[in-house]
PDB file of C-alpha atoms in Angstrom:
ATOM      1  CA  GLY G   1     -13.473  48.157 -73.090  1.00 83.00           C
ATOM      2  CA  ASP G   2     -13.235  51.303 -71.079  1.00 88.00           C
ATOM      3  CA  ALA G   3     -10.129  50.058 -69.248  1.00 90.00           C
ATOM      4  CA  ASP G   4      -8.032  49.524 -72.398  1.00 91.00           C
ATOM      5  CA  THR G   5      -4.606  51.117 -72.007  1.00 90.00           C
ATOM      6  CA  ILE G   6      -3.308  49.960 -75.427  1.00 93.00           C
ATOM      7  CA  ILE G   7      -5.998  51.571 -77.592  1.00 91.00           C
ATOM      8  CA  PRO G   8      -7.683  54.325 -75.593  1.00 89.00           C
ATOM      9  CA  MET G   9     -11.471  54.379 -75.694  1.00 89.00           C
ATOM     10  CA  GLN G  10     -11.273  57.963 -76.985  1.00 91.00           C
ATOM     11  CA  HIS G  11     -10.013  56.561 -80.324  1.00 93.00           C
ATOM     12  CA  SER G  12     -13.118  54.391 -80.610  1.00 90.00           C
ATOM     13  CA  LEU G  13     -15.374  57.308 -79.710  1.00 92.00           C
ATOM     14  CA  ARG G  14     -13.795  59.498 -82.412  1.00 93.00           C
ATOM     15  CA  LEU G  15     -14.133  56.738 -85.018  1.00 92.00           C
ATOM     16  CA  HIS G  16     -17.754  56.131 -84.025  1.00 91.00           C
ATOM     17  CA  ASP G  17     -18.513  59.860 -84.315  1.00 91.00           C
ATOM     18  CA  ALA G  18     -16.831  59.999 -87.741  1.00 90.00           C
ATOM     19  CA  MET G  19     -18.920  57.033 -88.923  1.00 90.00           C
ATOM     20  CA  ALA G  20     -22.225  58.433 -87.603  1.00 83.00           C
ATOM     21  CA  GLN G  21     -23.607  59.013 -91.101  1.00 82.00           C
ATOM     22  CA  SER G  22     -22.235  55.814 -92.639  1.00 83.00           C
ATOM     23  CA  THR G  23     -24.191  52.945 -94.113  1.00 81.00           C
ATOM     24  CA  PRO G  24     -24.608  50.675 -92.289  1.00 81.00           C
ATOM     25  CA  ALA G  25     -24.774  53.005 -89.331  1.00 80.00           C
ATOM     26  CA  SER G  26     -21.998  52.739 -86.784  1.00 85.00           C
ATOM     27  CA  VAL G  27     -22.954  50.963 -83.573  1.00 88.00           C
ATOM     28  CA  MET G  28     -20.810  51.216 -80.477  1.00 89.00           C
ATOM     29  CA  HIS G  29     -20.933  49.083 -77.358  1.00 89.00           C
ATOM     30  CA  ILE G  30     -18.699  49.961 -74.428  1.00 89.00           C
ATOM     31  CA  TYR G  31     -17.931  47.033 -72.160  1.00 88.00           C
ATOM     32  CA  PRO G  32     -17.100  48.248 -68.652  1.00 87.00           C
ATOM     33  CA  TRP G  33     -13.878  47.208 -66.919  1.00 87.00           C
ATOM     34  CA  MET G  34     -12.509  45.410 -69.990  1.00 89.00           C
ATOM     35  CA  ASP G  35      -8.953  46.055 -71.082  1.00 90.00           C
ATOM     36  CA  HIS G  36      -7.361  45.225 -74.423  1.00 89.00           C
ATOM     37  CA  ASN G  37      -6.856  41.522 -73.680  1.00 90.00           C
ATOM     38  CA  THR G  38      -9.878  40.717 -71.510  1.00 89.00           C
ATOM     39  CA  PRO G  39     -11.869  37.830 -73.007  1.00 90.00           C
ATOM     40  CA  PRO G  40     -15.165  39.269 -74.242  1.00 87.00           C
ATOM     41  CA  PRO G  41     -18.381  38.605 -72.331  1.00 87.00           C
ATOM     42  CA  SER G  42     -20.988  36.376 -74.000  1.00 87.00           C
ATOM     43  CA  ARG G  43     -23.144  39.412 -74.822  1.00 90.00           C
ATOM     44  CA  TYR G  44     -20.298  40.608 -77.084  1.00 90.00           C
ATOM     45  CA  TRP G  45     -21.079  37.800 -79.524  1.00 91.00           C
ATOM     46  CA  ASP G  46     -24.818  38.525 -79.233  1.00 92.00           C
ATOM     47  CA  ASP G  47     -24.123  42.163 -80.125  1.00 93.00           C
ATOM     48  CA  ILE G  48     -22.078  41.147 -83.179  1.00 92.00           C
ATOM     49  CA  ARG G  49     -24.754  38.687 -84.355  1.00 92.00           C
ATOM     50  CA  ALA G  50     -27.463  41.350 -83.939  1.00 92.00           C
ATOM     51  CA  PHE G  51     -25.444  43.876 -85.976  1.00 90.00           C
ATOM     52  CA  LEU G  52     -24.832  41.341 -88.763  1.00 92.00           C
ATOM     53  CA  ARG G  53     -28.528  40.306 -88.804  1.00 93.00           C
ATOM     54  CA  ASP G  54     -29.753  43.918 -88.758  1.00 90.00           C
ATOM     55  CA  ASN G  55     -27.549  44.710 -91.760  1.00 89.00           C
ATOM     56  CA  GLY G  56     -28.457  41.661 -93.827  1.00 90.00           C
ATOM     57  CA  VAL G  57     -25.109  39.916 -93.548  1.00 91.00           C
ATOM     58  CA  ILE G  58     -26.612  36.849 -91.862  1.00 92.00           C
ATOM     59  CA  SER G  59     -30.213  35.670 -91.644  1.00 89.00           C
ATOM     60  CA  GLU G  60     -32.378  34.853 -88.634  1.00 77.00           C
ATOM     61  CA  GLY G  61     -31.803  31.150 -89.217  1.00 73.00           C
ATOM     62  CA  THR G  62     -28.005  31.359 -89.088  1.00 68.00           C
ATOM     63  CA  PRO G  63     -26.741  28.951 -86.416  1.00 69.00           C
ATOM     64  CA  GLU G  64     -25.180  30.573 -83.395  1.00 68.00           C
ATOM     65  CA  GLU G  65     -21.555  29.679 -82.897  1.00 62.00           C
ATOM     66  CA  THR G  66     -19.737  31.297 -80.032  1.00 53.00           C
ATOM     67  CA  PRO G  67     -15.962  30.993 -80.266  1.00 54.00           C
TER      68      PRO G  67
END
C-alpha cells in the first residue's frame, strides 16, 4: 500500500517499470492507506485471481477461495 514504511512504494514502482516489457506483463495495483501489515481488502484477492486467469495459470472454473 501507499502507506508502507517498511518497503517504500517507490521500490514497487521501480520494479513495475523495469518489468514493463515482461511476459506476462507486469500489473500494479496500489491500495490506498495500506501499510506493510494491513490485512488486504477483498478486492486484493479478486485482483490476484484476475491476473492468474488472464495469464492462463487458473481457468474460469477455478473455485474462489479467499484466505
